[in-house]
XYZ file of N, CA and C in Angstrom:
582
model
N 113.232 97.781 84.279
C 112.238 96.661 84.238
C 110.859 97.053 84.260
N 110.455 97.992 85.177
C 109.052 98.395 85.333
C 108.636 99.113 84.221
N 109.367 99.929 83.448
C 109.164 100.631 82.285
C 108.695 99.592 81.173
N 109.487 98.527 81.066
C 109.276 97.433 80.084
C 107.971 96.910 80.320
N 107.536 96.485 81.632
C 106.304 95.866 82.004
C 105.175 96.917 81.754
N 105.158 98.191 82.135
C 104.301 99.190 81.769
C 104.079 99.210 80.347
N 105.028 99.356 79.405
C 104.749 99.311 78.033
C 104.132 98.108 77.585
N 104.476 96.871 77.950
C 103.948 95.594 77.654
C 102.502 95.719 78.106
N 102.195 96.097 79.253
C 100.817 96.114 79.726
C 100.040 97.043 78.871
N 100.565 98.255 78.534
C 99.787 99.118 77.574
C 99.470 98.576 76.326
N 100.412 97.772 75.816
C 100.302 97.436 74.372
C 99.636 96.026 74.231
N 99.763 95.023 75.288
C 99.394 93.744 75.293
C 98.738 93.391 76.547
N 97.701 93.946 77.195
C 97.466 93.905 78.477
C 97.034 92.376 79.030
N 96.266 91.616 78.346
C 95.935 90.378 78.714
C 97.122 89.396 78.610
N 97.766 89.299 77.380
C 98.925 88.341 77.324
C 100.040 88.758 78.475
N 100.210 90.038 78.756
C 101.216 90.414 79.777
C 100.808 89.935 81.156
N 99.482 90.246 81.401
C 98.881 89.851 82.698
C 98.954 88.186 82.759
N 98.559 87.550 81.727
C 98.565 86.062 81.731
C 99.925 85.520 82.051
N 100.825 85.923 81.221
C 102.416 85.409 81.536
C 102.762 85.814 82.877
N 102.595 87.040 83.493
C 103.015 87.270 84.814
C 102.199 86.393 85.927
N 100.999 86.209 85.708
C 100.170 85.501 86.653
C 100.534 84.093 86.616
N 100.714 83.413 85.480
C 101.201 82.050 85.309
C 102.676 81.787 85.936
N 103.648 82.869 85.788
C 104.934 82.764 86.366
C 104.723 82.779 87.870
N 103.851 83.635 88.443
C 103.903 83.768 89.818
C 102.926 82.547 90.492
N 102.181 81.985 89.750
C 101.480 80.821 90.303
C 102.369 79.606 90.243
N 103.251 79.473 89.274
C 104.228 78.460 89.223
C 105.296 78.510 90.291
N 105.715 79.965 90.616
C 106.694 80.239 91.634
C 106.058 79.823 92.965
N 104.848 80.371 93.188
C 104.124 79.908 94.233
C 104.094 78.448 94.638
N 103.804 77.615 93.673
C 103.921 76.107 93.773
C 105.309 75.746 94.109
N 106.375 76.307 93.532
C 107.681 75.867 93.842
C 107.927 76.249 95.382
N 107.469 77.262 95.683
C 107.732 77.703 97.198
C 107.046 76.810 98.179
N 105.833 76.288 97.767
C 104.987 75.235 98.559
C 105.839 74.000 98.682
N 106.344 73.559 97.546
C 106.941 72.312 97.294
C 108.267 72.267 98.311
N 109.173 73.427 98.092
C 110.366 73.352 98.581
C 110.526 74.025 99.857
N 109.708 75.067 100.257
C 109.612 75.716 101.520
C 108.866 75.250 102.579
N 107.655 74.905 102.129
C 106.653 74.390 103.181
C 106.733 72.800 103.268
N 106.698 72.160 102.114
C 106.686 70.715 102.081
C 107.919 70.184 102.204
N 108.960 70.943 102.082
C 110.423 70.480 102.384
C 110.901 69.458 101.440
N 110.378 69.552 100.102
C 110.981 68.812 99.160
C 112.300 68.977 98.949
N 113.349 68.078 98.607
C 114.573 68.577 98.300
C 115.211 67.564 97.223
N 116.103 67.964 96.572
C 116.862 66.956 95.740
C 117.583 66.093 96.604
N 117.638 64.668 96.369
C 118.334 63.718 96.943
C 119.507 63.237 95.918
N 120.644 63.194 96.438
C 121.667 62.603 95.609
C 121.846 60.963 95.727
N 121.927 60.407 94.680
C 122.146 58.963 94.628
C 123.481 58.841 93.751
N 124.059 57.799 94.035
C 125.425 57.534 93.235
C 125.458 55.943 92.691
N 124.740 55.997 91.434
C 124.843 54.661 90.770
C 126.470 54.417 90.404
N 126.688 53.239 89.979
C 127.995 52.834 89.630
C 128.580 53.525 88.480
N 127.779 53.967 87.608
C 128.224 54.686 86.405
C 128.486 56.114 86.703
N 128.240 56.670 87.774
C 128.540 58.066 88.159
C 127.439 58.524 89.008
N 127.712 59.908 89.253
C 126.674 60.537 90.171
C 125.345 61.186 89.457
N 124.226 60.971 90.199
C 123.150 61.341 89.545
C 122.235 62.112 90.562
N 121.528 63.051 90.174
C 120.688 63.836 91.125
C 119.153 63.481 90.942
N 118.511 63.036 91.848
C 117.107 62.729 91.651
C 116.256 63.599 92.546
N 115.281 64.269 91.916
C 114.681 65.309 92.727
C 113.050 64.873 92.783
N 112.823 65.374 94.176
C 111.295 65.083 94.532
C 110.343 66.073 94.032
N 110.793 67.014 93.045
C 110.053 68.186 92.569
C 109.004 67.487 91.799
N 107.813 67.983 92.020
C 106.794 67.496 91.071
C 106.355 68.598 90.139
N 107.186 68.416 88.940
C 107.078 69.256 87.776
C 105.702 69.504 87.238
N 104.975 68.383 87.156
C 103.686 68.497 86.679
C 102.800 69.330 87.489
N 102.815 69.200 88.834
C 101.974 70.033 89.707
C 102.502 71.613 89.492
N 103.653 71.979 89.188
C 104.164 73.229 88.990
C 103.535 73.691 87.772
N 103.533 72.809 86.665
C 103.147 73.204 85.378
C 101.447 73.470 85.465
N 100.867 72.559 86.230
C 99.425 72.906 86.328
C 99.145 74.180 86.922
N 99.757 74.642 88.061
C 99.764 75.849 88.618
C 99.990 77.069 87.608
N 101.038 76.840 86.993
C 101.486 77.998 85.980
C 100.402 77.897 84.785
N 99.871 76.808 84.325
C 98.843 76.848 83.112
C 97.469 77.507 83.852
N 97.237 77.231 85.027
C 95.942 77.786 85.515
C 96.084 79.356 85.657
N 97.338 79.716 86.051
C 97.667 81.184 86.288
C 97.596 81.846 85.022
N 98.284 81.334 83.984
C 98.299 82.025 82.717
C 97.001 81.829 81.849
N 96.279 80.586 81.900
C 95.172 80.410 81.134
C 93.834 80.850 81.795
N 93.801 81.032 83.063
C 92.525 81.299 83.703
C 92.600 82.543 84.623
N 93.470 82.403 85.616
C 93.529 83.540 86.473
C 93.982 84.971 85.926
N 94.993 84.996 85.188
C 95.366 86.144 84.626
C 94.247 86.828 83.795
N 93.740 86.077 82.722
C 92.745 86.854 82.039
C 91.399 87.195 82.749
N 90.877 86.271 83.549
C 89.765 86.529 84.491
C 89.916 87.642 85.383
N 91.067 87.581 86.144
C 91.312 88.817 86.924
C 91.439 90.128 86.243
N 92.031 90.161 85.085
C 92.232 91.458 84.149
C 90.819 91.868 83.865
N 89.913 91.132 83.498
C 88.417 91.450 83.260
C 87.716 91.826 84.508
N 87.925 91.084 85.608
C 87.155 91.313 86.866
C 87.417 92.837 87.318
N 88.829 93.180 87.380
C 89.173 94.390 87.925
C 88.645 95.533 87.076
N 88.698 95.328 85.686
C 88.022 96.325 84.756
C 86.599 96.502 85.174
N 85.838 95.407 85.176
C 84.513 95.396 85.526
C 84.091 96.179 86.994
N 84.973 95.868 87.889
C 84.720 96.564 89.050
C 84.921 98.117 89.050
N 85.987 98.407 88.157
C 86.357 99.820 88.123
C 85.275 100.622 87.291
N 84.787 100.044 86.215
C 83.772 100.626 85.352
C 82.384 100.662 86.144
N 82.032 99.577 86.752
C 80.727 99.440 87.402
C 80.407 99.869 88.682
N 81.440 99.866 89.688
C 81.192 100.061 91.002
C 81.554 101.543 91.187
N 80.651 102.354 91.053
C 80.980 103.933 91.291
C 79.803 104.468 92.208
N 80.069 104.445 93.461
C 78.992 104.859 94.434
C 79.152 106.402 94.824
N 78.350 106.832 95.762
C 78.375 108.367 96.036
C 79.614 108.886 96.556
N 80.473 108.276 97.212
C 81.711 108.733 97.707
C 82.726 107.737 97.394
N 84.104 108.275 97.428
C 85.211 107.258 97.090
C 85.353 106.208 98.126
N 85.058 106.397 99.392
C 85.145 105.337 100.433
C 83.990 104.340 100.267
N 82.906 104.831 99.966
C 81.791 103.722 99.576
C 82.145 102.990 98.266
N 82.718 103.573 97.283
C 82.988 102.938 96.136
C 84.020 101.776 96.550
N 85.097 102.232 97.315
C 86.003 101.260 97.825
C 85.389 100.182 98.424
N 84.634 100.400 99.444
C 83.975 99.196 100.341
C 83.006 98.424 99.414
N 82.409 98.979 98.448
C 81.518 98.239 97.632
C 82.216 97.236 96.592
N 83.459 97.752 96.158
C 84.403 96.950 95.221
C 84.879 95.689 96.240
N 85.469 96.089 97.333
C 85.918 95.032 98.137
C 84.813 94.105 98.568
N 83.773 94.557 98.960
C 82.672 93.657 99.296
C 82.083 92.814 98.271
N 81.936 93.303 96.990
C 81.644 92.572 95.668
C 82.796 91.440 95.416
N 83.998 91.944 95.465
C 85.114 90.992 95.331
C 85.139 89.945 96.276
N 84.984 90.102 97.554
C 85.021 89.039 98.668
C 83.788 88.181 98.831
N 82.729 88.771 98.533
C 81.452 88.077 98.781
C 81.146 87.303 97.440
N 81.356 87.759 96.345
C 80.952 87.131 95.017
C 82.157 86.378 94.307
N 83.190 87.263 94.047
C 84.269 86.734 93.259
C 85.257 85.738 93.895
N 85.509 86.051 95.195
C 86.635 85.054 95.944
C 86.059 83.737 95.817
N 84.943 83.540 96.487
C 84.366 82.049 96.656
C 84.303 81.389 95.377
N 83.896 82.111 94.274
C 83.870 81.514 92.990
C 85.209 81.066 92.479
N 86.188 82.180 92.636
C 87.571 81.931 92.084
C 88.285 80.770 92.879
N 88.060 80.656 94.159
C 88.757 79.609 94.922
C 88.204 78.185 94.506
N 86.900 78.164 94.370
C 86.297 76.878 93.726
C 86.697 76.625 92.513
N 86.942 77.685 91.599
C 87.440 77.398 90.164
C 89.004 76.912 90.362
N 89.715 77.427 91.212
C 90.998 76.969 91.396
C 91.007 75.296 91.555
N 90.405 74.839 92.622
C 90.286 73.557 93.002
C 89.711 72.664 91.719
N 88.790 73.101 91.155
C 88.208 72.447 89.817
C 89.244 72.448 88.810
N 89.960 73.576 88.506
C 90.896 73.732 87.549
C 92.029 72.695 87.738
N 92.463 72.765 89.005
C 93.741 71.907 89.279
C 93.443 70.453 89.137
N 92.023 70.024 89.622
C 91.604 68.723 89.341
C 91.541 68.369 87.797
N 90.886 69.240 87.135
C 90.782 68.800 85.686
C 92.065 68.812 85.061
N 93.126 69.634 85.267
C 94.298 69.572 84.736
C 94.973 68.203 85.131
N 94.871 67.810 86.295
C 95.575 66.600 86.721
C 94.841 65.437 86.215
N 93.634 65.543 85.551
C 92.832 64.421 85.032
C 92.058 63.703 85.970
N 91.704 64.236 87.119
C 90.968 63.758 88.278
C 89.556 63.514 87.901
N 88.849 62.526 88.324
C 87.510 62.373 88.235
C 86.517 63.462 88.903
N 85.341 63.432 88.512
C 84.451 64.306 89.159
C 84.328 64.185 90.597
N 84.290 62.867 90.907
C 84.088 62.479 92.506
C 85.317 63.025 93.207
N 86.385 62.662 92.634
C 87.707 63.192 93.222
C 87.820 64.633 93.445
N 87.314 65.447 92.316
C 87.393 66.972 92.447
C 86.408 67.372 93.518
N 85.170 66.711 93.602
C 84.130 67.168 94.646
C 84.760 66.797 96.137
N 85.420 65.649 96.067
C 86.048 65.450 97.478
C 87.181 66.308 97.823
N 88.074 66.779 96.804
C 89.162 67.757 97.049
C 88.353 69.024 97.505
N 87.386 69.354 96.879
C 86.792 70.657 97.235
C 86.203 70.590 98.796
N 85.670 69.456 99.169
C 85.174 69.440 100.496
C 86.300 69.516 101.352
N 87.455 69.007 101.121
C 88.533 68.868 102.127
C 89.306 70.395 102.079
N 89.396 70.884 100.906
C 90.318 72.091 100.837
C 89.726 73.410 100.715
N 88.403 73.455 100.139
C 87.774 74.749 99.932
C 87.439 75.595 101.265
N 86.876 74.888 102.219
C 86.525 75.715 103.511
C 87.581 76.326 104.101
N 88.764 75.771 104.262
C 89.995 76.294 104.774
C 90.645 77.343 103.919
N 90.718 77.166 102.636
C 91.081 78.172 101.651
C 90.199 79.434 101.690
N 88.868 79.230 101.717
C 88.083 80.603 101.884
C 88.198 81.332 103.136
N 88.328 80.518 104.250
C 88.613 81.220 105.473
C 89.879 81.886 105.442
N 90.998 81.290 104.888
C 92.234 81.943 104.755
C 92.138 83.193 103.882
N 91.278 83.070 102.802
C 91.087 84.225 101.854
C 90.531 85.403 102.844
N 89.544 85.118 103.578
C 88.955 86.080 104.307
C 89.832 86.851 105.350
N 90.882 86.158 105.801
C 91.850 86.699 106.767
C 92.818 87.642 105.988
N 93.212 87.332 104.865
C 94.320 88.058 104.144
C 93.775 89.110 102.992
N 92.767 88.838 102.257
C 92.556 89.494 101.022
C 91.659 90.848 101.250
N 90.696 90.761 102.336
C 90.012 92.188 102.317
C 90.970 93.328 102.539
N 91.964 93.217 103.358
C 92.759 94.478 103.789
C 93.659 94.600 102.423
N 94.223 93.548 101.733
C 95.195 93.739 100.577
C 94.183 94.435 99.476
N 92.904 94.056 99.332
C 92.110 94.704 98.304
C 91.736 96.096 98.594
N 91.439 96.340 99.967
C 91.275 97.862 100.268
C 92.407 98.736 99.932
N 93.703 98.231 100.226
C 94.866 99.062 99.770
C 95.055 99.122 98.266
N 94.754 97.957 97.725
C 94.862 97.995 96.186
C 93.944 98.771 95.505
N 92.742 98.659 95.805
C 91.559 99.554 95.144
C 91.730 100.948 95.346
N 92.247 101.364 96.641
C 92.432 102.672 97.076
C 93.616 103.338 96.506
N 94.741 102.689 96.371
C 96.037 103.258 96.168
C 96.632 102.969 94.686
N 96.155 101.990 93.990
C 96.824 101.521 92.873
C 95.945 101.732 91.550
N 96.674 102.254 90.463
C 95.837 102.460 89.373
C 95.406 101.176 88.687
N 94.229 101.181 88.141
C 93.658 99.823 87.497
C 94.747 99.102 86.683
N 95.476 99.731 85.910
C 96.373 98.701 85.041
C 97.424 98.051 85.918
N 97.600 98.508 87.137
C 98.607 97.820 87.855
C 98.046 96.884 89.082
N 96.756 96.960 89.215
C 96.229 96.225 90.371
C 96.519 94.721 90.216
N 96.443 94.110 89.091
C 96.655 92.772 89.003
C 98.150 92.267 89.410
N 99.135 93.251 88.987
C 100.542 92.947 89.362
C 100.630 93.127 90.994
N 100.059 94.154 91.618
C 99.938 94.210 92.937
C 99.295 92.930 93.580
N 98.299 92.429 93.313
C 97.574 91.229 93.591
C 98.503 90.037 93.543
N 99.244 90.012 92.254
C 100.119 88.938 91.882
C 101.216 88.987 92.877
N 101.740 90.049 93.309
C 102.791 90.091 94.281
C 102.488 89.527 95.619
N 101.249 90.102 96.084
C 100.861 89.482 97.360
C 100.445 88.058 97.371
N 99.873 87.683 96.076
C 99.550 86.450 95.798
C 100.497 85.223 95.681
N 101.742 85.668 95.637
C 102.961 84.735 95.650
C 102.958 84.054 96.894
N 102.631 84.639 97.928
C 102.585 83.849 99.272
C 101.093 83.213 99.338
N 100.145 83.745 98.859
C 98.804 83.134 98.638
C 98.731 81.899 97.779
N 99.458 82.007 96.744
C 99.543 80.841 95.764
C 100.376 79.696 96.362
N 101.441 80.061 97.336
C 102.050 78.993 97.824
C 101.096 78.237 98.924
N 100.296 79.092 99.710
C 99.334 78.589 100.436
C 98.219 77.630 99.674
N 97.641 78.213 98.570
C 96.820 77.451 97.884
C 97.341 76.225 97.154
N 98.566 76.215 96.796
C 99.169 74.982 96.242
C 99.254 73.962 97.354
N 99.685 74.399 98.519
C 99.862 73.411 99.744
C 98.548 72.912 100.028
N 97.401 73.691 100.039
C 96.294 73.188 100.497
C 95.680 72.317 99.555
N 95.864 72.527 98.316
C 95.436 71.763 97.138
C 96.071 70.286 97.246
N 97.379 70.461 97.557
C 98.171 68.978 97.586
C 97.779 68.372 98.841
N 97.439 69.115 100.053
C 97.043 68.311 101.212
C 95.549 67.788 101.073
N 94.727 68.536 100.356
C 93.453 67.820 100.163
C 93.695 66.654 99.128
N 94.601 66.789 98.105
C 94.675 65.666 97.220
C 95.219 64.347 98.052
N 96.078 64.601 98.740
C 96.690 63.374 99.559
C 95.600 62.943 100.508
N 94.755 63.771 101.121
C 93.627 63.320 102.029
C 92.679 62.475 101.213
N 92.431 62.902 99.940
C 91.440 62.168 99.312
C 92.030 60.799 98.748
N 93.267 60.714 98.554
C 93.910 59.445 98.192
C 93.889 58.404 99.321
N 94.069 58.993 100.584
C 94.159 58.254 101.808
C 92.749 57.621 102.158
N 91.729 58.168 101.703
C 90.523 57.610 101.915
C 90.190 56.178 101.281
């Protein structure tokens, strides 16, 4: 399986990373809905037979997958290439910390804001609603980012070859995407309640 992925990555880097990122964003949303928010299928029994009714928000999962495939995968692909080509300091350790610092100080805040805006746009939310969701969800998501991602990125930039960095990030991001999906939903519900 890894050989297939490596060949696809070599021949079609952006589509491969877009598809895998989209799948993992969608999976993160499923985990948020079913493991954190405890949505479950509920059985109902109408007179004509048995029917299963689900609380799964398929549109929400689709929005996460579309954001992952259409935005996150391609943007992260180019971001990691940019960091690898551009940040080359006097020692490997300085290069590592320079890349992590740029990633966390510049890219992470912009990317997290793009996530909330993208989810709002895909849901057809108004500008005001998107701004309200950003106010509710962004600070906590950024704080969570700074707890998790600097250490992950240190290991990623130090140990992982460029072509596999997005897959490593996507693997760790499965939990992160679960968290982001939940924060987005929580901010969405908080804005609705106003």
